[in-house]
Amino acid sequence: MSESAEILCIGTEILLGNIVNTNSQVLSRGLAELGVNVYRHTAVGDNPERLREALDEAFARNDIVITTGGLGPTYDDLSKETIADWFGLPLEMHEPSARAIEAYFGGMKRPMCQSNLKQAMMPRGCTVLENRNGTAPGAIIEGKGKTAIMLPGPPREMTPMFERQVLPYLAKRADHVLRSHCIYFFGIGESTLESQLRGEMQAMKNPTLAPYAKDGEVMLRVTASAPTEAEAERLMEPVIASLRERYPQYIYGVDVDNLQTAAVRVLKDAGLTAAAAESCTGGYIAKRLTDVPGSSEVFGCGAVTYANGAKERLLGVQGSTLARYGAVSPQTAREMADGVRRLSGADIGVSTTGVAGPDGGTDEKPVGLVYVGISSEWLNDVVELRLGRGFDYGEREFIRYLASSHALAQILRAAQSRPE
Amino acid sequence: MSESAEILCIGTEILLGNIVNTNSQVLSRGLAELGVNVYRHTAVGDNPERLREALDEAFARNDIVITTGGLGPTYDDLSKETIADWFGLPLEMHEPSARAIEAYFGGMKRPMCQSNLKQAMMPRGCTVLENRNGTAPGAIIEGKGKTAIMLPGPPREMTPMFERQVLPYLAKRADHVLRSHCIYFFGIGESTLESQLRGEMQAMKNPTLAPYAKDGEVMLRVTASAPTEAEAERLMEPVIASLRERYPQYIYGVDVDNLQTAAVRVLKDAGLTAAAAESCTGGYIAKRLTDVPGSSEVFGCGAVTYANGAKERLLGVQGSTLARYGAVSPQTAREMADGVRRLSGADIGVSTTGVAGPDGGTDEKPVGLVYVGISSEWLNDVVELRLGRGFDYGEREFIRYLASSHALAQILRAAQSRPE
């Protein structure tokens, strides 16, 4: 039978809205992939009474409670004390953690306070989780038929500790393995894909298939449960193959995370380079590509040409083109893509020009009208997008993000369509 | 006396980790500014029994419960039914909402299903909250001495509804007004600022002063409670003035949200333009500046020159400079900043070159070494940053973000230092 777990995030800064609680998502996603059910998230402040109350409630509903936060060195960080007390365990100095904390401060060349050593006091008999990105160790505490997993609050510390130490621990508890693959789609709407696949998705038991939509993309997650990893993979293979066969034009990768990673990977594999000329996206394409480690091999040059003068000077767009058709036109998009390819010497040039809003729209060229140009020796095209939705909130970011996604998709298209 | 409220987010996609629960933060921040206490966040799935249980618990602890999600048109969206049932209210067709939904689909030129009209069924006697960015109206339900505020799940719909309709409603319930201002710092650490101001912050009762740190910046929020808005402003004025006097070199703005908005504003006010030449930030500076509506007036041109060839061709960096000092050097940063200023004709040129990692670091030039160049007729400088922390997770994004922040801060510095 599947286990269930509850997530309990501790920190007054969460309740005050000073930070977004991203930890709950990271934990939930990992637990979902293991097949551990999560029925509730809770966040409470750094307050021992309210934390105790939330712990009682969570353990009444579940065998496993995962907490984040409250492991800091200051007087108001009381998670560890409260949780150890729930299990009736005293705190003891954990020498390897004390040494690690000293080494951490030594490496940072910063002075260490005595209060930092409070972070090395751990519940007796717990499994200590090493923190390689901060000073607060985590812990797994088993007792009273329950398990508490205490993790630090900062996502940069919590995420690797969870992925590298907690997930393997939880996987070992289970009598089966759960494996999943993520299939990434671009250019097809969630409702379209869901309506085409609804029957199959509802009929499938193992593996399962579930759709997730975000920012103009759809991801299908296929998940299989089996006694061994190899068996789980074998179950998923035909599902992935049949989707690939059915949607070749929409699937941009499996387990690739996002369009920019897929684009960098495909360019590398093909031995090609790309360059971007951006007007309305204003650097978003370049930013996303260079987010990917190692992107320098395939993306050496981008031009952000918001102003018409910059389009002419940097990219060699004709003044007459701008005058006759305007900056937001297929003609300008084409000359921008050609221009940045010439300028950079890259194999593929991509461009965007459009109206990101909120101002600057006209009846003829409304907010959300974007042209994406693609230039290469074997493929030249301009795609017209209508991304305006009439939102009166957040539409500029929406349009800029989607336009950069379409540009990345065009880079993929060009890289994949090169003749042998 | 202050009211307290609980936030209850509804949606299986939250528990599966498919989305980050940003709504809780937006709601918490707004409630904190109104002086409404929030002691707990909860998230549950689209499951009427578990939602009912969570509602019972939340109303046992508070008079106000704010929910998000579960107002969609499909069979598993049951928040409205469950909450109306808690108050013992039937659902009735709300004609203005039905008309708005029809108009919404008409505007999108998409076919409307009958199930969409389910979204116009509202609890009898509630206050309907209009949704101008989607189809699900929200509602305020008062009864049994309690108040439920139901909001849609998508942040683009939830946020404006909350800010424009719910906050004014809650403010009216209070017998005082709460006003706050946010003072933004860059270049000073949270612990330094906090240790310098701790005594004052602890002694202050009205207004209060609280620090928040994020991604290398610190924000101090000053909040005053008073019978009138003018009175609240009068209480805050001397606090803000004294901070401005004490930290002129670190405060980059009040209520400006972020460095890019401050930079665009200062450039506009000064009638100046800026351009960016980016190597390790790869478009991040341009992306952040062009996030700001109206930035085209002050930022017309950026160059993303990851490759050495691009630095030479676009920016006129000397081959000999690259050969002698390397791409990551103060000399290259200087020539990049000069080059992009010349290329663009802007008043201020800024540049970045560095090692973003995770690979490419050496003993001499480790991951995190970044040079920021600034070029103008009146100020030319190169700043050396050491941003590496040895994180084995997320460090690339950390370095790139901080480097772009420093570059924006240099644009501000240049704009503010122009001689009369």
Short mmCIF file of C-alpha atoms in Angstrom, two decimals, chain B residues 16-347:
data_model
loop_
_atom_site.label_atom_id
_atom_site.label_comp_id
_atom_site.label_asym_id
_atom_site.label_seq_id
_atom_site.Cartn_x
_atom_site.Cartn_y
_atom_site.Cartn_z
CA LEU B 16 1.21 17.02 -6.65
CA GLY B 17 3.80 19.77 -6.93
CA ASN B 18 2.73 20.74 -10.43
CA ILE B 19 2.53 24.39 -9.48
CA VAL B 20 4.10 26.63 -6.86
CA ASN B 21 1.55 28.08 -4.50
CA THR B 22 2.27 31.76 -5.09
CA ASN B 23 -1.25 32.78 -4.07
CA SER B 24 -0.50 32.24 -0.39
CA GLN B 25 2.31 34.75 -0.60
CA VAL B 26 0.29 37.39 -2.42
CA LEU B 27 -2.56 37.05 0.08
CA SER B 28 -0.23 37.03 3.10
CA ARG B 29 1.59 40.14 2.01
CA GLY B 30 -1.63 42.03 1.46
CA LEU B 31 -3.07 40.92 4.78
CA ALA B 32 0.15 41.80 6.62
CA GLU B 33 -0.01 45.31 5.24
CA LEU B 34 -3.58 45.65 6.47
CA GLY B 35 -2.55 44.40 9.89
CA VAL B 36 -4.59 41.21 9.61
CA ASN B 37 -2.78 38.35 11.39
CA VAL B 38 -2.21 35.11 9.52
CA TYR B 39 -1.21 32.13 11.65
CA ARG B 40 -1.56 29.35 9.16
CA HIS B 41 -1.58 28.42 5.47
CA THR B 42 -3.21 25.19 4.37
CA ALA B 43 -3.46 23.53 0.98
CA VAL B 44 -5.79 20.64 0.25
CA GLY B 45 -6.82 18.87 -2.94
CA ASP B 46 -10.06 19.07 -4.92
CA ASN B 47 -11.77 16.73 -2.48
CA PRO B 48 -15.01 17.87 -0.78
CA GLU B 49 -14.54 15.83 2.43
CA ARG B 50 -11.00 16.99 3.07
CA LEU B 51 -11.94 20.55 2.13
CA ARG B 52 -14.87 20.45 4.55
CA GLU B 53 -12.57 19.21 7.32
CA ALA B 54 -10.04 21.97 6.62
CA LEU B 55 -12.82 24.59 6.58
CA ASP B 56 -14.13 23.41 9.96
CA GLU B 57 -10.65 23.63 11.44
CA ALA B 58 -9.86 27.03 9.94
CA PHE B 59 -13.16 28.59 11.06
CA ALA B 60 -12.62 27.15 14.55
CA ARG B 61 -9.43 29.22 14.75
CA ASN B 62 -10.44 32.37 12.80
CA ASP B 63 -13.31 34.56 11.71
CA ILE B 64 -12.04 34.98 8.17
CA VAL B 65 -10.98 32.23 5.77
CA ILE B 66 -9.71 33.11 2.32
CA THR B 67 -9.77 30.32 -0.23
CA THR B 68 -8.26 30.11 -3.69
CA GLY B 69 -9.01 27.58 -6.40
CA GLY B 70 -11.64 25.05 -7.28
CA LEU B 71 -13.91 27.54 -9.07
CA GLY B 72 -13.34 26.08 -12.52
CA PRO B 73 -15.97 24.71 -14.89
CA THR B 74 -15.13 21.01 -14.58
CA TYR B 75 -16.73 18.31 -12.47
CA ASP B 76 -13.85 18.19 -9.97
CA ASP B 77 -14.05 21.91 -9.12
CA LEU B 78 -16.16 21.78 -5.98
CA SER B 79 -14.96 24.61 -3.74
CA LYS B 80 -18.02 26.79 -4.27
CA GLU B 81 -20.45 23.96 -3.58
CA THR B 82 -18.59 22.89 -0.44
CA ILE B 83 -18.22 26.38 0.98
CA ALA B 84 -21.83 27.37 0.23
CA ASP B 85 -22.90 24.16 1.94
CA TRP B 86 -20.83 25.07 5.02
CA PHE B 87 -22.90 28.27 5.29
CA GLY B 88 -26.12 26.40 4.42
CA LEU B 89 -26.66 28.51 1.30
CA PRO B 90 -28.05 27.32 -2.06
CA LEU B 91 -26.37 28.28 -5.35
CA GLU B 92 -28.29 30.56 -7.71
CA MET B 93 -27.59 31.80 -11.21
CA HIS B 94 -25.98 35.24 -11.01
CA GLU B 95 -27.06 36.90 -14.24
CA PRO B 96 -24.37 39.60 -14.52
CA SER B 97 -21.70 36.89 -14.16
CA ALA B 98 -23.41 34.73 -16.78
CA ARG B 99 -23.41 37.70 -19.18
CA ALA B 100 -19.74 38.42 -18.38
CA ILE B 101 -18.77 34.82 -19.11
CA GLU B 102 -20.60 34.91 -22.43
CA ALA B 103 -18.89 38.19 -23.30
CA TYR B 104 -15.50 36.74 -22.34
CA PHE B 105 -15.88 33.83 -24.73
CA GLY B 106 -17.21 36.15 -27.41
CA GLY B 107 -14.12 38.34 -27.06
CA MET B 108 -11.79 35.34 -27.28
CA LYS B 109 -13.75 34.05 -30.30
CA ARG B 110 -13.85 30.64 -28.65
CA PRO B 111 -16.87 28.41 -28.27
CA MET B 112 -18.43 28.36 -24.81
CA CYS B 113 -19.57 25.11 -23.19
CA GLN B 114 -22.66 24.97 -21.00
CA SER B 115 -20.34 23.89 -18.17
CA ASN B 116 -18.85 27.38 -18.20
CA LEU B 117 -22.17 28.77 -17.00
CA LYS B 118 -21.77 26.64 -13.85
CA GLN B 119 -19.21 29.28 -12.93
CA ALA B 120 -21.98 31.89 -12.70
CA MET B 121 -23.87 29.90 -10.02
CA MET B 122 -23.20 31.81 -6.80
CA PRO B 123 -24.15 31.31 -3.13
CA ARG B 124 -27.41 33.17 -2.33
CA GLY B 125 -26.83 36.60 -0.81
CA CYS B 126 -23.07 36.67 -1.31
CA THR B 127 -21.10 39.63 -2.62
CA VAL B 128 -19.93 38.62 -6.08
CA LEU B 129 -16.38 39.60 -7.02
CA GLU B 130 -16.04 40.38 -10.69
CA ASN B 131 -13.28 38.57 -12.62
CA ARG B 132 -11.91 40.70 -15.42
CA ASN B 133 -9.15 38.25 -16.31
CA GLY B 134 -11.01 34.97 -16.50
CA THR B 135 -14.41 33.39 -16.19
CA ALA B 136 -14.73 32.39 -12.51
CA PRO B 137 -16.22 35.12 -10.31
CA GLY B 138 -15.16 35.20 -6.67
CA ALA B 139 -17.40 35.77 -3.66
CA ILE B 140 -17.53 37.12 -0.15
CA ILE B 141 -19.91 35.12 2.05
CA GLU B 142 -20.89 36.31 5.51
CA GLY B 143 -22.84 34.12 7.90
CA LYS B 144 -22.67 32.21 11.19
CA GLY B 145 -20.46 35.04 12.48
CA LYS B 146 -17.80 34.07 9.93
CA THR B 147 -16.58 35.35 6.58
CA ALA B 148 -15.37 33.25 3.66
CA ILE B 149 -13.67 34.94 0.75
CA MET B 150 -13.51 32.67 -2.29
CA LEU B 151 -11.05 33.54 -5.03
CA PRO B 152 -10.11 31.80 -8.29
CA GLY B 153 -6.89 29.78 -8.44
CA PRO B 154 -4.95 31.21 -11.42
CA PRO B 155 -2.68 33.95 -10.02
CA ARG B 156 -3.39 36.22 -12.98
CA GLU B 157 -7.07 36.19 -11.98
CA MET B 158 -6.65 35.97 -8.21
CA THR B 159 -4.15 38.78 -7.68
CA PRO B 160 -6.05 41.69 -9.25
CA MET B 161 -9.33 40.49 -7.70
CA PHE B 162 -7.71 40.41 -4.27
CA GLU B 163 -5.93 43.73 -4.60
CA ARG B 164 -8.80 45.66 -6.17
CA GLN B 165 -11.84 44.18 -4.47
CA VAL B 166 -10.89 42.21 -1.35
CA LEU B 167 -8.32 44.52 0.23
CA PRO B 168 -10.67 47.54 0.13
CA TYR B 169 -13.42 45.37 1.68
CA LEU B 170 -11.12 44.26 4.51
CA ALA B 171 -9.81 47.78 5.04
CA LYS B 172 -13.37 48.98 5.49
CA ARG B 173 -13.92 46.40 8.25
CA ALA B 174 -11.03 47.82 10.26
CA ASP B 175 -11.37 50.91 12.46
CA HIS B 176 -7.94 52.19 11.50
CA VAL B 177 -5.84 52.40 8.37
CA LEU B 178 -2.52 50.73 7.93
CA ARG B 179 -0.04 52.17 5.50
CA SER B 180 3.43 51.06 4.64
CA HIS B 181 6.38 52.07 2.53
CA CYS B 182 9.18 49.86 1.31
CA ILE B 183 12.74 51.15 1.32
CA TYR B 184 15.07 49.27 -1.00
CA PHE B 185 18.78 48.75 -0.26
CA PHE B 186 21.51 47.36 -2.44
CA GLY B 187 25.13 46.75 -1.53
CA ILE B 188 24.67 46.23 2.20
CA GLY B 189 24.07 42.85 3.80
CA GLU B 190 20.98 42.04 5.83
CA SER B 191 22.97 41.08 8.91
CA THR B 192 24.96 44.32 8.80
CA LEU B 193 21.86 46.46 8.41
CA GLU B 194 19.96 44.50 11.02
CA SER B 195 22.74 44.73 13.57
CA GLN B 196 22.99 48.48 13.02
CA LEU B 197 19.25 49.02 13.37
CA ARG B 198 18.25 46.24 15.77
CA GLY B 199 17.85 48.50 18.82
CA GLU B 200 15.67 50.99 16.98
CA MET B 201 13.59 48.31 15.30
CA GLN B 202 12.85 46.59 18.58
CA ALA B 203 11.99 49.86 20.33
CA MET B 204 9.63 51.13 17.61
CA LYS B 205 5.94 50.48 18.14
CA ASN B 206 4.19 52.70 15.60
CA PRO B 207 5.46 52.88 12.96
CA THR B 208 7.22 49.55 12.90
CA LEU B 209 10.29 48.71 10.85
CA ALA B 210 11.03 45.21 9.55
CA PRO B 211 13.81 43.95 7.28
CA TYR B 212 13.45 41.45 4.45
CA ALA B 213 16.36 40.03 2.52
CA LYS B 214 16.25 38.48 -0.90
CA ASP B 215 18.82 37.67 -3.54
CA GLY B 216 21.47 40.06 -2.34
CA GLU B 217 19.10 42.92 -1.56
CA VAL B 218 17.47 44.15 1.61
CA MET B 219 14.10 45.82 1.88
CA LEU B 220 12.95 47.61 5.01
CA ARG B 221 9.22 47.93 5.40
CA VAL B 222 7.95 50.77 7.56
CA THR B 223 4.32 50.38 8.59
CA ALA B 224 2.10 52.82 10.49
CA SER B 225 -1.36 52.46 11.95
CA ALA B 226 -3.51 55.56 12.36
CA PRO B 227 -7.10 56.80 12.16
CA THR B 228 -6.42 58.39 8.76
CA GLU B 229 -4.09 57.85 5.84
CA ALA B 230 -2.58 61.32 6.27
CA GLU B 231 -1.82 60.61 9.89
CA ALA B 232 -0.15 57.31 9.00
CA GLU B 233 1.98 59.07 6.40
CA ARG B 234 2.95 61.73 8.92
CA LEU B 235 4.15 59.03 11.34
CA MET B 236 6.33 57.37 8.70
CA GLU B 237 7.94 60.47 7.21
CA PRO B 238 10.67 61.05 9.81
CA VAL B 239 11.64 57.36 9.81
CA ILE B 240 12.12 57.33 6.06
CA ALA B 241 13.95 60.65 6.11
CA SER B 242 16.38 59.48 8.77
CA LEU B 243 17.13 56.25 6.89
CA ARG B 244 17.72 58.20 3.70
CA GLU B 245 20.12 60.44 5.54
CA ARG B 246 21.95 57.55 7.16
CA TYR B 247 22.26 55.27 4.11
CA PRO B 248 22.35 57.53 1.05
CA GLN B 249 24.76 55.23 -0.78
CA TYR B 250 22.71 52.07 -0.24
CA ILE B 251 19.09 53.15 -0.67
CA TYR B 252 18.10 52.95 -4.30
CA GLY B 253 14.48 53.82 -3.93
CA VAL B 254 11.27 53.84 -1.94
CA ASP B 255 8.30 51.79 -3.19
CA VAL B 256 10.13 51.03 -6.43
CA ASP B 257 9.82 47.23 -6.26
CA ASN B 258 13.19 46.39 -7.77
CA LEU B 259 16.44 47.67 -9.24
CA GLN B 260 15.28 47.60 -12.84
CA THR B 261 12.25 49.78 -12.13
CA ALA B 262 14.45 52.19 -10.17
CA ALA B 263 16.97 52.30 -13.01
CA VAL B 264 14.35 52.99 -15.68
CA ARG B 265 12.79 55.69 -13.54
CA VAL B 266 16.08 57.46 -12.75
CA LEU B 267 17.17 57.33 -16.38
CA LYS B 268 13.84 58.81 -17.50
CA ASP B 269 13.98 61.58 -14.91
CA ALA B 270 17.54 62.43 -15.92
CA GLY B 271 16.78 62.25 -19.65
CA LEU B 272 19.51 59.64 -20.13
CA THR B 273 19.76 56.38 -22.07
CA ALA B 274 21.68 53.22 -21.26
CA ALA B 275 22.97 50.21 -23.17
CA ALA B 276 24.32 46.88 -21.97
CA ALA B 277 27.04 44.53 -23.19
CA GLU B 278 26.62 41.19 -21.51
CA SER B 279 28.85 38.19 -21.38
CA CYS B 280 28.24 36.09 -18.25
CA THR B 281 24.78 37.57 -17.61
CA GLY B 282 23.81 36.62 -21.17
CA GLY B 283 20.84 38.97 -21.57
CA TYR B 284 19.70 39.07 -17.94
CA ILE B 285 20.32 42.84 -17.62
CA ALA B 286 18.41 43.55 -20.83
CA LYS B 287 15.62 41.17 -19.85
CA ARG B 288 15.19 42.84 -16.46
CA LEU B 289 15.25 46.37 -17.88
CA THR B 290 12.75 45.52 -20.61
CA ASP B 291 10.46 43.87 -18.04
CA VAL B 292 9.60 47.45 -17.09
CA PRO B 293 6.82 48.96 -19.21
CA GLY B 294 8.07 52.05 -21.00
CA SER B 295 11.72 50.98 -20.82
CA SER B 296 12.08 51.49 -24.57
CA GLU B 297 12.51 55.22 -23.93
CA VAL B 298 15.73 54.68 -22.01
CA PHE B 299 17.08 51.32 -23.15
CA GLY B 300 17.30 50.85 -26.90
CA CYS B 301 20.18 48.47 -27.33
CA GLY B 302 21.91 45.52 -25.75
CA ALA B 303 24.56 43.13 -26.95
CA VAL B 304 24.92 39.60 -25.67
CA THR B 305 28.49 38.68 -26.48
CA TYR B 306 29.19 35.33 -25.00
CA ALA B 307 31.83 34.45 -27.56
CA ASN B 308 35.12 36.32 -27.91
CA GLY B 309 34.48 36.81 -31.60
CA ALA B 310 31.24 38.59 -30.81
CA LYS B 311 33.03 40.83 -28.31
CA GLU B 312 35.42 41.88 -31.05
CA ARG B 313 32.95 42.17 -33.93
CA LEU B 314 30.06 43.85 -32.16
CA LEU B 315 31.79 45.83 -29.47
CA GLY B 316 35.23 46.48 -30.91
CA VAL B 317 37.04 44.84 -28.01
CA GLN B 318 40.71 44.55 -29.07
CA GLY B 319 41.91 41.08 -29.91
CA SER B 320 45.11 41.97 -28.07
CA THR B 321 43.16 42.77 -24.91
CA LEU B 322 41.42 39.40 -25.03
CA ALA B 323 44.70 37.64 -25.72
CA ARG B 324 46.69 39.40 -23.02
CA TYR B 325 44.14 39.67 -20.19
CA GLY B 326 41.48 37.16 -21.14
CA ALA B 327 37.75 37.63 -21.61
CA VAL B 328 37.21 37.77 -17.85
CA SER B 329 39.26 40.82 -16.98
CA PRO B 330 38.77 44.45 -16.00
CA GLN B 331 40.31 45.49 -19.31
CA THR B 332 37.75 43.53 -21.33
CA ALA B 333 34.90 44.80 -19.15
CA ARG B 334 36.03 48.36 -19.78
CA GLU B 335 36.27 47.92 -23.55
CA MET B 336 32.89 46.18 -23.64
CA ALA B 337 31.21 49.05 -21.78
CA ASP B 338 32.91 51.63 -24.00
CA GLY B 339 32.05 49.59 -27.07
CA VAL B 340 28.36 49.24 -26.39
CA ARG B 341 28.11 52.92 -25.57
CA ARG B 342 29.76 53.80 -28.88
CA LEU B 343 27.69 51.24 -30.80
CA SER B 344 24.38 52.36 -29.36
CA GLY B 345 24.95 56.06 -28.95
CA ALA B 346 23.60 55.74 -25.41
CA ASP B 347 24.76 58.00 -22.59
#
